[in-house]
Amino acid sequence: MTANRKTPDTLLAQLGHFLDGETGGLVPPFQPATTFARHEDYAPISPQHIYSRDDNSLFRLAESVIAQLEHAEDALVWPSGLAALSTLVSALGPSRPIFVQRGIYYGVTVWTRRHCERMGMQLIEFDGQDPETLAELAEAHKPALIWIETPSNPWIRTVDIARTAAIADAHQSLLVVDSTAATPIHSQPLDLGAHIVMHSATKSLNGHSDVLAGVLAVRDASLPIWQDVKQDRHDAGAVLGGFEAWLLLRGMRTLGVRVRAASANAARIARFLADHSAVETVRYPGLPEDPDHELATRQMQGGFGSLLSFDVRGGRERALAVAGRLRTIIRATSLGGVETLIEHRHTIEAGDTGVPENLLRLAVGIESADDLIADLDQALS
Ligand SMILES: Cc1ncc(COP(=O)(O)O)c(C=O)c1O
């Protein structure tokens, strides 16, 4: 930790030692105005406040805290994670192919497939567990972008960020890491060589299932693509609303404690499930027997995240019956909130991605692990 770099918990709890200049308030004031008045000589009353699509002190504060958390030179927030992805990919243009990891968040797969088809862009979906083949593909196609998600969702596979960054650098490709499931508490992709880290801030960063938001944070803000993305956000208007930015800031203050509590719960639940006779497989890098345990231990700090999947013995109907019998855990999509959610991803992904029909994804929250385990136990029995 450098002298001027605060530890994440201090940075987050105080939002970078925020104090309202006018009142001394510890909480950022919410300013709902979309437009701001000028003086008689037409100079703005506040040069930072002209029109809220241009600038907004609440989303600027969120960006500054996130940039410090991610060891980034700059960060931008968006009205959703997918708005961040779509602005970035659109700004790259169609001249070079893009590479997207297989078996990641389905919304990213669906959007990039449709976008590339419409734009006549080449899209190559690759196996995140096979860097040799990725290196060969990159050598042959010189992609503009390599997009990885680690841990991936819902397969919960860990991708070697440093190794993928070396492949990207060898071909002047941009490596973007979707670090939503890892969170800035457990992973620092920019320190491992990624060029941009992305989050669906809808998940752990906000943490309370009441805001849609996205983040891109960049290691080197002088990259031309970063300047384009920044300009496009301003010009095309994919900005986060002030109230959403305020809620995001409020949620972020407790990010560290929430993430560590949820990760500790997930680790206990993963062990319980792995030892249960009604469960075929548990996918969680925190388990010593997981194929990615060694890599995840090297690449993540302080925990392995709150997302895990498990395959129920007996197939689709049995998995759906287990989900249906839960009384504490809630059947709903999303992850990274304080409440524990379960999802049958095959239903969502419509058999499009090979996700097993007996797989259930658990997005673990911060409730009592004893209650969550008792609920799973009664549902599996
Ligand atoms: C890993 C991951 N990346 C990106 C997204 C998309 O984010 P949003 O829903 O905020 O657009 C999601 C949403 O579930 C996600 O889980």
mmCIF file of C-alpha atoms and ligand atoms in Angstrom:
data_model
loop_
_atom_site.group_PDB
_atom_site.id
_atom_site.type_symbol
_atom_site.label_atom_id
_atom_site.label_comp_id
_atom_site.label_asym_id
_atom_site.label_seq_id
_atom_site.Cartn_x
_atom_site.Cartn_y
_atom_site.Cartn_z
ATOM 1 C CA MET A 1 0.000 0.000 0.000
ATOM 2 C CA THR A 2 1.582 3.331 -1.020
ATOM 3 C CA ALA A 3 1.455 6.165 1.519
ATOM 4 C CA ASN A 4 -1.282 8.081 -0.289
ATOM 5 C CA ARG A 5 -3.329 4.987 -1.217
ATOM 6 C CA LYS A 6 -6.024 4.293 1.378
ATOM 7 C CA THR A 7 -7.081 0.742 2.177
ATOM 8 C CA PRO A 8 -10.400 -0.100 0.497
ATOM 9 C CA ASP A 9 -12.404 -0.145 3.736
ATOM 10 C CA THR A 10 -11.284 3.361 4.740
ATOM 11 C CA LEU A 11 -11.738 4.736 1.250
ATOM 12 C CA LEU A 12 -15.228 3.249 0.991
ATOM 13 C CA ALA A 13 -16.533 4.021 4.485
ATOM 14 C CA GLN A 14 -15.633 7.695 4.089
ATOM 15 C CA LEU A 15 -16.126 7.920 0.304
ATOM 16 C CA GLY A 16 -12.580 9.237 0.050
ATOM 17 C CA HIS A 17 -13.032 11.459 3.144
ATOM 18 C CA PHE A 18 -16.008 13.237 1.618
ATOM 19 C CA LEU A 19 -17.208 16.402 3.365
ATOM 20 C CA ASP A 20 -19.784 18.719 1.827
ATOM 21 C CA GLY A 21 -17.996 22.045 1.309
ATOM 22 C CA GLU A 22 -21.063 24.128 2.128
ATOM 23 C CA THR A 23 -22.398 22.366 5.217
ATOM 24 C CA GLY A 24 -19.712 19.954 6.420
ATOM 25 C CA GLY A 25 -22.202 17.113 5.836
ATOM 26 C CA LEU A 26 -20.629 13.646 5.724
ATOM 27 C CA VAL A 27 -23.098 12.471 3.089
ATOM 28 C CA PRO A 28 -23.041 13.832 -0.464
ATOM 29 C CA PRO A 29 -26.028 16.146 -1.025
ATOM 30 C CA PHE A 30 -28.511 15.069 -3.679
ATOM 31 C CA GLN A 31 -29.060 17.708 -6.359
ATOM 32 C CA PRO A 32 -31.927 16.678 -8.660
ATOM 33 C CA ALA A 33 -31.642 19.627 -11.108
ATOM 34 C CA THR A 34 -30.954 18.751 -14.730
ATOM 35 C CA THR A 35 -30.053 22.358 -15.592
ATOM 36 C CA PHE A 36 -28.152 25.132 -13.811
ATOM 37 C CA ALA A 37 -28.445 28.922 -13.999
ATOM 38 C CA ARG A 38 -25.912 31.466 -15.233
ATOM 39 C CA HIS A 39 -24.966 34.964 -14.026
ATOM 40 C CA GLU A 40 -25.915 38.215 -15.827
ATOM 41 C CA ASP A 41 -22.607 38.082 -17.746
ATOM 42 C CA TYR A 42 -23.581 34.526 -18.818
ATOM 43 C CA ALA A 43 -20.812 32.854 -16.820
ATOM 44 C CA PRO A 44 -22.108 29.675 -15.147
ATOM 45 C CA ILE A 45 -22.797 30.071 -11.422
ATOM 46 C CA SER A 46 -20.816 26.832 -11.005
ATOM 47 C CA PRO A 47 -18.567 25.946 -13.985
ATOM 48 C CA GLN A 48 -19.031 22.200 -13.216
ATOM 49 C CA HIS A 49 -22.812 22.538 -13.354
ATOM 50 C CA ILE A 50 -24.407 23.423 -16.664
ATOM 51 C CA TYR A 51 -26.518 20.442 -17.691
ATOM 52 C CA SER A 52 -26.644 17.099 -15.936
ATOM 53 C CA ARG A 53 -25.813 14.974 -18.995
ATOM 54 C CA ASP A 54 -22.436 16.775 -19.138
ATOM 55 C CA ASP A 55 -21.497 16.317 -15.576
ATOM 56 C CA ASN A 56 -22.871 15.389 -12.195
ATOM 57 C CA SER A 57 -20.981 15.688 -8.932
ATOM 58 C CA LEU A 58 -22.548 12.463 -7.596
ATOM 59 C CA PHE A 59 -21.419 10.214 -10.412
ATOM 60 C CA ARG A 60 -18.056 11.994 -10.434
ATOM 61 C CA LEU A 61 -17.591 11.111 -6.755
ATOM 62 C CA ALA A 62 -18.530 7.461 -7.419
ATOM 63 C CA GLU A 63 -16.020 7.384 -10.296
ATOM 64 C CA SER A 64 -13.238 8.819 -8.179
ATOM 65 C CA VAL A 65 -13.764 6.239 -5.397
ATOM 66 C CA ILE A 66 -14.002 3.342 -7.879
ATOM 67 C CA ALA A 67 -10.852 4.502 -9.731
ATOM 68 C CA GLN A 68 -8.928 4.461 -6.432
ATOM 69 C CA LEU A 69 -10.338 1.026 -5.526
ATOM 70 C CA GLU A 70 -9.318 -0.449 -8.872
ATOM 71 C CA HIS A 71 -5.903 1.299 -9.009
ATOM 72 C CA ALA A 72 -7.162 2.932 -12.198
ATOM 73 C CA GLU A 73 -6.249 6.272 -13.753
ATOM 74 C CA ASP A 74 -9.890 6.966 -14.531
ATOM 75 C CA ALA A 75 -13.331 5.389 -14.179
ATOM 76 C CA LEU A 76 -16.721 5.977 -15.757
ATOM 77 C CA VAL A 77 -20.111 4.914 -14.442
ATOM 78 C CA TRP A 78 -23.007 3.939 -16.700
ATOM 79 C CA PRO A 79 -26.753 3.357 -16.367
ATOM 80 C CA SER A 80 -26.123 -0.429 -16.477
ATOM 81 C CA GLY A 81 -23.308 -2.915 -16.946
ATOM 82 C CA LEU A 82 -24.491 -3.634 -20.473
ATOM 83 C CA ALA A 83 -24.517 0.081 -21.334
ATOM 84 C CA ALA A 84 -20.810 0.090 -20.416
ATOM 85 C CA LEU A 85 -20.127 -2.950 -22.624
ATOM 86 C CA SER A 86 -22.153 -1.692 -25.588
ATOM 87 C CA THR A 87 -20.539 1.770 -25.577
ATOM 88 C CA LEU A 88 -17.060 0.251 -25.459
ATOM 89 C CA VAL A 89 -17.643 -2.321 -28.213
ATOM 90 C CA SER A 90 -19.420 0.225 -30.431
ATOM 91 C CA ALA A 91 -16.487 2.639 -30.043
ATOM 92 C CA LEU A 92 -14.039 -0.042 -31.227
ATOM 93 C CA GLY A 93 -15.654 -0.095 -34.673
ATOM 94 C CA PRO A 94 -16.026 -3.102 -36.971
ATOM 95 C CA SER A 95 -12.568 -3.277 -38.581
ATOM 96 C CA ARG A 96 -10.994 -5.873 -36.257
ATOM 97 C CA PRO A 97 -12.614 -8.969 -34.713
ATOM 98 C CA ILE A 98 -13.561 -9.179 -31.072
ATOM 99 C CA PHE A 99 -12.972 -12.178 -28.810
ATOM 100 C CA VAL A 100 -15.463 -12.974 -26.063
ATOM 101 C CA GLN A 101 -15.038 -15.805 -23.553
ATOM 102 C CA ARG A 102 -17.602 -18.619 -23.757
ATOM 103 C CA GLY A 103 -19.812 -19.493 -20.787
ATOM 104 C CA ILE A 104 -19.997 -16.019 -19.254
ATOM 105 C CA TYR A 105 -22.961 -13.820 -18.281
ATOM 106 C CA TYR A 106 -25.539 -14.648 -20.933
ATOM 107 C CA GLY A 107 -26.572 -11.019 -21.533
ATOM 108 C CA VAL A 108 -23.035 -10.196 -22.709
ATOM 109 C CA THR A 109 -23.032 -13.206 -25.042
ATOM 110 C CA VAL A 110 -26.438 -12.334 -26.498
ATOM 111 C CA TRP A 111 -25.645 -8.637 -27.072
ATOM 112 C CA THR A 112 -22.214 -9.214 -28.620
ATOM 113 C CA ARG A 113 -23.586 -11.923 -30.948
ATOM 114 C CA ARG A 114 -26.409 -9.683 -32.196
ATOM 115 C CA HIS A 115 -24.230 -6.586 -32.444
ATOM 116 C CA CYS A 116 -21.472 -8.334 -34.400
ATOM 117 C CA GLU A 117 -23.967 -9.905 -36.765
ATOM 118 C CA ARG A 118 -25.647 -6.547 -37.449
ATOM 119 C CA MET A 119 -22.337 -4.725 -37.917
ATOM 120 C CA GLY A 120 -20.697 -7.452 -40.008
ATOM 121 C CA MET A 121 -18.038 -7.835 -37.298
ATOM 122 C CA GLN A 122 -16.214 -11.068 -36.671
ATOM 123 C CA LEU A 123 -16.888 -12.484 -33.199
ATOM 124 C CA ILE A 124 -14.856 -15.383 -31.862
ATOM 125 C CA GLU A 125 -16.017 -17.063 -28.663
ATOM 126 C CA PHE A 126 -13.112 -18.770 -26.894
ATOM 127 C CA ASP A 127 -12.487 -21.107 -23.981
ATOM 128 C CA GLY A 128 -11.121 -19.148 -21.010
ATOM 129 C CA GLN A 129 -9.440 -22.305 -19.710
ATOM 130 C CA ASP A 130 -7.321 -22.804 -22.827
ATOM 131 C CA PRO A 131 -4.747 -19.978 -23.163
ATOM 132 C CA GLU A 132 -2.698 -21.862 -25.792
ATOM 133 C CA THR A 133 -5.623 -21.906 -28.210
ATOM 134 C CA LEU A 134 -6.454 -18.299 -27.336
ATOM 135 C CA ALA A 135 -2.864 -17.286 -28.182
ATOM 136 C CA GLU A 136 -3.105 -19.072 -31.551
ATOM 137 C CA LEU A 137 -6.458 -17.440 -32.328
ATOM 138 C CA ALA A 138 -5.092 -14.017 -31.365
ATOM 139 C CA GLU A 139 -2.033 -14.549 -33.573
ATOM 140 C CA ALA A 140 -4.298 -15.443 -36.495
ATOM 141 C CA HIS A 141 -7.010 -12.769 -36.058
ATOM 142 C CA LYS A 142 -5.420 -9.817 -34.160
ATOM 143 C CA PRO A 143 -8.560 -8.988 -32.160
ATOM 144 C CA ALA A 144 -9.377 -5.426 -31.120
ATOM 145 C CA LEU A 145 -10.772 -6.741 -27.829
ATOM 146 C CA ILE A 146 -10.426 -9.781 -25.589
ATOM 147 C CA TRP A 147 -13.288 -9.916 -23.072
ATOM 148 C CA ILE A 148 -13.056 -12.221 -20.075
ATOM 149 C CA GLU A 149 -15.172 -12.704 -16.959
ATOM 150 C CA THR A 150 -13.596 -14.187 -13.840
ATOM 151 C CA PRO A 151 -14.996 -15.947 -11.921
ATOM 152 C CA SER A 152 -17.393 -16.626 -14.781
ATOM 153 C CA ASN A 153 -21.105 -16.908 -14.389
ATOM 154 C CA PRO A 154 -22.726 -19.456 -14.095
ATOM 155 C CA TRP A 155 -19.879 -21.936 -14.705
ATOM 156 C CA ILE A 156 -17.729 -20.280 -11.990
ATOM 157 C CA ARG A 157 -14.437 -20.780 -13.835
ATOM 158 C CA THR A 158 -11.365 -18.674 -13.104
ATOM 159 C CA VAL A 159 -9.402 -17.171 -15.994
ATOM 160 C CA ASP A 160 -5.687 -16.392 -15.683
ATOM 161 C CA ILE A 161 -5.714 -12.604 -16.059
ATOM 162 C CA ALA A 162 -1.930 -12.101 -16.269
ATOM 163 C CA ARG A 163 -1.558 -14.786 -18.914
ATOM 164 C CA THR A 164 -4.440 -13.386 -20.976
ATOM 165 C CA ALA A 165 -2.988 -9.866 -20.635
ATOM 166 C CA ALA A 166 0.304 -11.070 -22.118
ATOM 167 C CA ILE A 167 -1.586 -12.514 -25.098
ATOM 168 C CA ALA A 168 -3.515 -9.241 -25.526
ATOM 169 C CA ASP A 169 -0.343 -7.142 -25.328
ATOM 170 C CA ALA A 170 1.376 -9.277 -27.954
ATOM 171 C CA HIS A 171 -1.306 -8.286 -30.481
ATOM 172 C CA GLN A 172 -2.202 -4.726 -29.386
ATOM 173 C CA SER A 173 -5.563 -6.019 -28.193
ATOM 174 C CA LEU A 174 -7.524 -4.471 -25.377
ATOM 175 C CA LEU A 175 -8.052 -6.862 -22.444
ATOM 176 C CA VAL A 176 -11.262 -6.113 -20.560
ATOM 177 C CA VAL A 177 -12.040 -8.098 -17.405
ATOM 178 C CA ASP A 178 -15.608 -8.319 -16.149
ATOM 179 C CA SER A 179 -14.793 -8.462 -12.443
ATOM 180 C CA THR A 180 -18.396 -8.264 -11.232
ATOM 181 C CA ALA A 181 -18.313 -11.572 -9.338
ATOM 182 C CA ALA A 182 -14.791 -11.049 -7.982
ATOM 183 C CA THR A 183 -15.481 -7.466 -6.793
ATOM 184 C CA PRO A 184 -12.717 -4.903 -6.140
ATOM 185 C CA ILE A 185 -12.376 -6.411 -2.657
ATOM 186 C CA HIS A 186 -11.093 -9.767 -3.918
ATOM 187 C CA SER A 187 -9.439 -8.896 -7.227
ATOM 188 C CA GLN A 188 -7.392 -6.158 -8.895
ATOM 189 C CA PRO A 189 -7.349 -7.015 -12.621
ATOM 190 C CA LEU A 190 -5.508 -3.825 -13.649
ATOM 191 C CA ASP A 191 -2.553 -4.767 -11.418
ATOM 192 C CA LEU A 192 -2.407 -8.089 -13.305
ATOM 193 C CA GLY A 193 -2.147 -6.385 -16.700
ATOM 194 C CA ALA A 194 -5.764 -5.888 -17.810
ATOM 195 C CA HIS A 195 -6.344 -2.605 -19.648
ATOM 196 C CA ILE A 196 -9.913 -2.047 -18.466
ATOM 197 C CA VAL A 197 -11.928 -3.557 -15.626
ATOM 198 C CA MET A 198 -15.698 -3.680 -15.922
ATOM 199 C CA HIS A 199 -18.410 -4.156 -13.301
ATOM 200 C CA SER A 200 -22.108 -4.506 -13.301
ATOM 201 C CA ALA A 201 -22.416 -2.129 -10.335
ATOM 202 C CA THR A 202 -25.990 -3.403 -10.102
ATOM 203 C CA LYS A 203 -24.401 -6.281 -8.170
ATOM 204 C CA SER A 204 -21.952 -6.055 -5.236
ATOM 205 C CA LEU A 205 -20.827 -2.446 -5.676
ATOM 206 C CA ASN A 206 -24.345 -1.257 -4.927
ATOM 207 C CA GLY A 207 -25.270 -4.423 -3.068
ATOM 208 C CA HIS A 208 -28.891 -3.686 -2.202
ATOM 209 C CA SER A 209 -30.736 -4.767 -5.377
ATOM 210 C CA ASP A 210 -32.108 -1.270 -5.929
ATOM 211 C CA VAL A 211 -29.861 0.333 -8.573
ATOM 212 C CA LEU A 212 -28.916 -0.576 -12.149
ATOM 213 C CA ALA A 213 -25.400 0.720 -12.897
ATOM 214 C CA GLY A 214 -22.177 -0.183 -14.688
ATOM 215 C CA VAL A 215 -18.497 0.708 -14.409
ATOM 216 C CA LEU A 216 -15.460 0.832 -16.668
ATOM 217 C CA ALA A 217 -12.115 1.696 -15.059
ATOM 218 C CA VAL A 218 -8.911 2.091 -17.072
ATOM 219 C CA ARG A 219 -5.237 1.535 -16.233
ATOM 220 C CA ASP A 220 -3.978 4.139 -18.748
ATOM 221 C CA ALA A 221 -6.417 6.964 -19.381
ATOM 222 C CA SER A 222 -4.432 8.192 -22.399
ATOM 223 C CA LEU A 223 -5.548 5.160 -24.476
ATOM 224 C CA PRO A 224 -7.360 6.524 -27.560
ATOM 225 C CA ILE A 225 -10.252 4.079 -27.015
ATOM 226 C CA TRP A 226 -10.749 5.519 -23.523
ATOM 227 C CA GLN A 227 -10.995 9.045 -24.917
ATOM 228 C CA ASP A 228 -13.567 7.821 -27.471
ATOM 229 C CA VAL A 229 -15.622 5.993 -24.858
ATOM 230 C CA LYS A 230 -15.602 9.033 -22.597
ATOM 231 C CA GLN A 231 -16.650 11.307 -25.438
ATOM 232 C CA ASP A 232 -19.396 8.876 -26.503
ATOM 233 C CA ARG A 233 -20.817 8.683 -23.015
ATOM 234 C CA HIS A 234 -21.083 12.443 -22.971
ATOM 235 C CA ASP A 235 -22.339 12.877 -26.518
ATOM 236 C CA ALA A 236 -24.657 9.882 -26.677
ATOM 237 C CA GLY A 237 -25.926 10.378 -23.150
ATOM 238 C CA ALA A 238 -25.634 6.976 -21.470
ATOM 239 C CA VAL A 239 -25.238 8.634 -18.069
ATOM 240 C CA LEU A 240 -26.208 7.372 -14.639
ATOM 241 C CA GLY A 241 -29.027 9.377 -13.055
ATOM 242 C CA GLY A 242 -28.229 11.447 -9.973
ATOM 243 C CA PHE A 243 -30.465 9.459 -7.628
ATOM 244 C CA GLU A 244 -28.961 6.168 -8.838
ATOM 245 C CA ALA A 245 -25.460 7.605 -8.291
ATOM 246 C CA TRP A 246 -26.473 8.653 -4.775
ATOM 247 C CA LEU A 247 -27.799 5.163 -3.986
ATOM 248 C CA LEU A 248 -24.694 3.589 -5.501
ATOM 249 C CA LEU A 249 -22.452 5.730 -3.269
ATOM 250 C CA ARG A 250 -24.523 4.792 -0.242
ATOM 251 C CA GLY A 251 -24.236 1.101 -1.074
ATOM 252 C CA MET A 252 -20.501 1.298 -1.759
ATOM 253 C CA ARG A 253 -19.718 2.556 1.752
ATOM 254 C CA THR A 254 -20.249 -0.979 3.110
ATOM 255 C CA LEU A 255 -18.797 -2.905 0.155
ATOM 256 C CA GLY A 256 -15.916 -4.472 2.095
ATOM 257 C CA VAL A 257 -17.941 -5.808 5.017
ATOM 258 C CA ARG A 258 -20.748 -7.045 2.773
ATOM 259 C CA VAL A 259 -18.440 -8.792 0.331
ATOM 260 C CA ARG A 260 -16.353 -10.471 3.023
ATOM 261 C CA ALA A 261 -19.475 -11.643 4.880
ATOM 262 C CA ALA A 262 -21.090 -12.992 1.696
ATOM 263 C CA SER A 263 -17.861 -14.714 0.604
ATOM 264 C CA ALA A 264 -17.480 -16.364 4.016
ATOM 265 C CA ASN A 265 -21.109 -17.568 3.787
ATOM 266 C CA ALA A 266 -20.506 -18.871 0.251
ATOM 267 C CA ALA A 267 -17.425 -20.795 1.388
ATOM 268 C CA ARG A 268 -19.427 -22.523 4.168
ATOM 269 C CA ILE A 269 -22.349 -23.273 1.856
ATOM 270 C CA ALA A 270 -20.034 -24.648 -0.848
ATOM 271 C CA ARG A 271 -18.497 -27.064 1.672
ATOM 272 C CA PHE A 272 -21.944 -28.130 2.897
ATOM 273 C CA LEU A 273 -23.161 -28.752 -0.658
ATOM 274 C CA ALA A 274 -19.970 -30.570 -1.689
ATOM 275 C CA ASP A 275 -20.499 -33.013 1.194
ATOM 276 C CA HIS A 276 -24.216 -33.552 0.448
ATOM 277 C CA SER A 277 -25.221 -36.819 -1.218
ATOM 278 C CA ALA A 278 -27.966 -35.119 -3.298
ATOM 279 C CA VAL A 279 -25.380 -32.885 -4.993
ATOM 280 C CA GLU A 280 -23.318 -34.063 -7.953
ATOM 281 C CA THR A 281 -20.857 -31.163 -8.390
ATOM 282 C CA VAL A 282 -20.148 -27.851 -6.690
ATOM 283 C CA ARG A 283 -18.520 -25.103 -8.723
ATOM 284 C CA TYR A 284 -16.681 -22.721 -6.364
ATOM 285 C CA PRO A 285 -12.973 -21.801 -6.538
ATOM 286 C CA GLY A 286 -12.738 -21.602 -2.747
ATOM 287 C CA LEU A 287 -13.072 -25.388 -2.474
ATOM 288 C CA PRO A 288 -9.624 -27.044 -2.387
ATOM 289 C CA GLU A 289 -10.849 -29.727 -4.822
ATOM 290 C CA ASP A 290 -12.083 -27.145 -7.382
ATOM 291 C CA PRO A 291 -10.033 -27.251 -10.617
ATOM 292 C CA ASP A 292 -9.371 -23.494 -10.364
ATOM 293 C CA HIS A 293 -8.497 -23.358 -6.651
ATOM 294 C CA GLU A 294 -4.771 -22.873 -7.138
ATOM 295 C CA LEU A 295 -5.149 -20.139 -9.778
ATOM 296 C CA ALA A 296 -7.901 -18.357 -7.838
ATOM 297 C CA THR A 297 -5.783 -18.456 -4.667
ATOM 298 C CA ARG A 298 -2.953 -16.732 -6.565
ATOM 299 C CA GLN A 299 -5.207 -14.236 -8.293
ATOM 300 C CA MET A 300 -7.756 -13.283 -5.635
ATOM 301 C CA GLN A 301 -7.279 -11.881 -2.143
ATOM 302 C CA GLY A 302 -9.321 -12.364 1.014
ATOM 303 C CA GLY A 303 -11.968 -14.695 -0.410
ATOM 304 C CA PHE A 304 -13.430 -16.219 -3.545
ATOM 305 C CA GLY A 305 -16.662 -14.281 -3.935
ATOM 306 C CA SER A 306 -20.294 -14.985 -3.204
ATOM 307 C CA LEU A 307 -21.282 -16.777 -6.390
ATOM 308 C CA LEU A 308 -21.381 -20.552 -6.708
ATOM 309 C CA SER A 309 -23.222 -23.132 -8.749
ATOM 310 C CA PHE A 310 -24.133 -26.721 -7.954
ATOM 311 C CA ASP A 311 -25.488 -29.578 -10.010
ATOM 312 C CA VAL A 312 -28.292 -31.508 -8.348
ATOM 313 C CA ARG A 313 -28.208 -35.296 -8.646
ATOM 314 C CA GLY A 314 -31.199 -36.540 -10.639
ATOM 315 C CA GLY A 315 -31.514 -33.973 -13.446
ATOM 316 C CA ARG A 316 -33.634 -30.986 -14.371
ATOM 317 C CA GLU A 317 -36.877 -31.836 -12.574
ATOM 318 C CA ARG A 318 -35.072 -32.584 -9.343
ATOM 319 C CA ALA A 319 -33.082 -29.314 -9.557
ATOM 320 C CA LEU A 320 -36.274 -27.324 -10.158
ATOM 321 C CA ALA A 321 -37.955 -29.156 -7.260
ATOM 322 C CA VAL A 322 -35.070 -28.204 -4.941
ATOM 323 C CA ALA A 323 -35.347 -24.536 -5.997
ATOM 324 C CA GLY A 324 -39.119 -24.712 -5.541
ATOM 325 C CA ARG A 325 -38.870 -26.032 -1.972
ATOM 326 C CA LEU A 326 -36.620 -23.230 -0.674
ATOM 327 C CA ARG A 327 -38.244 -21.046 1.963
ATOM 328 C CA THR A 328 -35.481 -18.570 2.911
ATOM 329 C CA ILE A 329 -33.457 -18.363 -0.292
ATOM 330 C CA ILE A 330 -35.327 -16.383 -2.947
ATOM 331 C CA ARG A 331 -35.903 -17.583 -6.523
ATOM 332 C CA ALA A 332 -34.741 -14.566 -8.564
ATOM 333 C CA THR A 333 -32.062 -13.470 -10.996
ATOM 334 C CA SER A 334 -29.045 -11.242 -10.178
ATOM 335 C CA LEU A 335 -26.218 -11.492 -7.671
ATOM 336 C CA GLY A 336 -24.134 -9.433 -5.248
ATOM 337 C CA GLY A 337 -27.083 -8.254 -3.134
ATOM 338 C CA VAL A 338 -27.458 -8.665 0.613
ATOM 339 C CA GLU A 339 -30.109 -11.347 0.072
ATOM 340 C CA THR A 340 -29.401 -14.869 -1.188
ATOM 341 C CA LEU A 341 -30.862 -15.718 -4.604
ATOM 342 C CA ILE A 342 -31.109 -18.969 -6.513
ATOM 343 C CA GLU A 343 -31.502 -19.346 -10.240
ATOM 344 C CA HIS A 344 -32.037 -22.177 -12.717
ATOM 345 C CA ARG A 345 -29.785 -20.801 -15.458
ATOM 346 C CA HIS A 346 -30.865 -23.339 -18.088
ATOM 347 C CA THR A 347 -34.344 -21.788 -18.031
ATOM 348 C CA ILE A 348 -32.824 -18.318 -18.574
ATOM 349 C CA GLU A 349 -30.261 -19.287 -21.202
ATOM 350 C CA ALA A 350 -32.834 -21.247 -23.184
ATOM 351 C CA GLY A 351 -30.495 -24.158 -23.833
ATOM 352 C CA ASP A 352 -28.317 -21.790 -25.904
ATOM 353 C CA THR A 353 -25.057 -22.183 -24.015
ATOM 354 C CA GLY A 354 -24.798 -25.789 -22.869
ATOM 355 C CA VAL A 355 -25.423 -24.911 -19.223
ATOM 356 C CA PRO A 356 -26.421 -28.166 -17.466
ATOM 357 C CA GLU A 357 -30.152 -28.634 -16.856
ATOM 358 C CA ASN A 358 -29.489 -29.671 -13.260
ATOM 359 C CA LEU A 359 -27.352 -26.605 -12.438
ATOM 360 C CA LEU A 360 -28.560 -24.115 -9.832
ATOM 361 C CA ARG A 361 -26.695 -20.852 -9.312
ATOM 362 C CA LEU A 362 -26.568 -19.413 -5.816
ATOM 363 C CA ALA A 363 -25.802 -15.725 -5.305
ATOM 364 C CA VAL A 364 -25.052 -15.765 -1.597
ATOM 365 C CA GLY A 365 -25.983 -12.810 0.606
ATOM 366 C CA ILE A 366 -25.182 -11.781 4.149
ATOM 367 C CA GLU A 367 -27.940 -13.608 6.049
ATOM 368 C CA SER A 368 -26.965 -16.168 8.683
ATOM 369 C CA ALA A 369 -25.142 -19.031 6.959
ATOM 370 C CA ASP A 370 -26.865 -21.425 9.405
ATOM 371 C CA ASP A 371 -30.292 -20.345 8.117
ATOM 372 C CA LEU A 372 -29.196 -20.660 4.490
ATOM 373 C CA ILE A 373 -27.691 -24.116 5.036
ATOM 374 C CA ALA A 374 -30.803 -25.302 6.915
ATOM 375 C CA ASP A 375 -32.948 -24.101 4.007
ATOM 376 C CA LEU A 376 -30.799 -25.916 1.433
ATOM 377 C CA ASP A 377 -30.724 -29.035 3.616
ATOM 378 C CA GLN A 378 -34.523 -29.271 3.859
ATOM 379 C CA ALA A 379 -34.892 -28.577 0.111
ATOM 380 C CA LEU A 380 -32.346 -31.229 -0.876
ATOM 381 C CA SER A 381 -33.625 -33.890 1.509
HETATM 382 C C1 LIG B 1 -21.115 -10.817 -14.625
HETATM 383 C C2 LIG B 1 -22.097 -9.821 -15.169
HETATM 384 N N1 LIG B 1 -21.680 -8.911 -16.053
HETATM 385 C C3 LIG B 1 -22.525 -7.998 -16.577
HETATM 386 C C4 LIG B 1 -23.859 -7.979 -16.247
HETATM 387 C C5 LIG B 1 -24.776 -6.962 -16.859
HETATM 388 O O1 LIG B 1 -24.978 -5.930 -15.982
HETATM 389 P P1 LIG B 1 -26.345 -5.061 -15.906
HETATM 390 O O2 LIG B 1 -27.455 -6.001 -15.567
HETATM 391 O O3 LIG B 1 -26.029 -4.057 -14.853
HETATM 392 O O4 LIG B 1 -26.500 -4.452 -17.263
HETATM 393 C C6 LIG B 1 -24.340 -8.910 -15.332
HETATM 394 C C7 LIG B 1 -25.773 -8.917 -14.955
HETATM 395 O O5 LIG B 1 -26.284 -9.888 -14.419
HETATM 396 C C8 LIG B 1 -23.435 -9.852 -14.777
HETATM 397 O O6 LIG B 1 -23.844 -10.794 -13.908
#
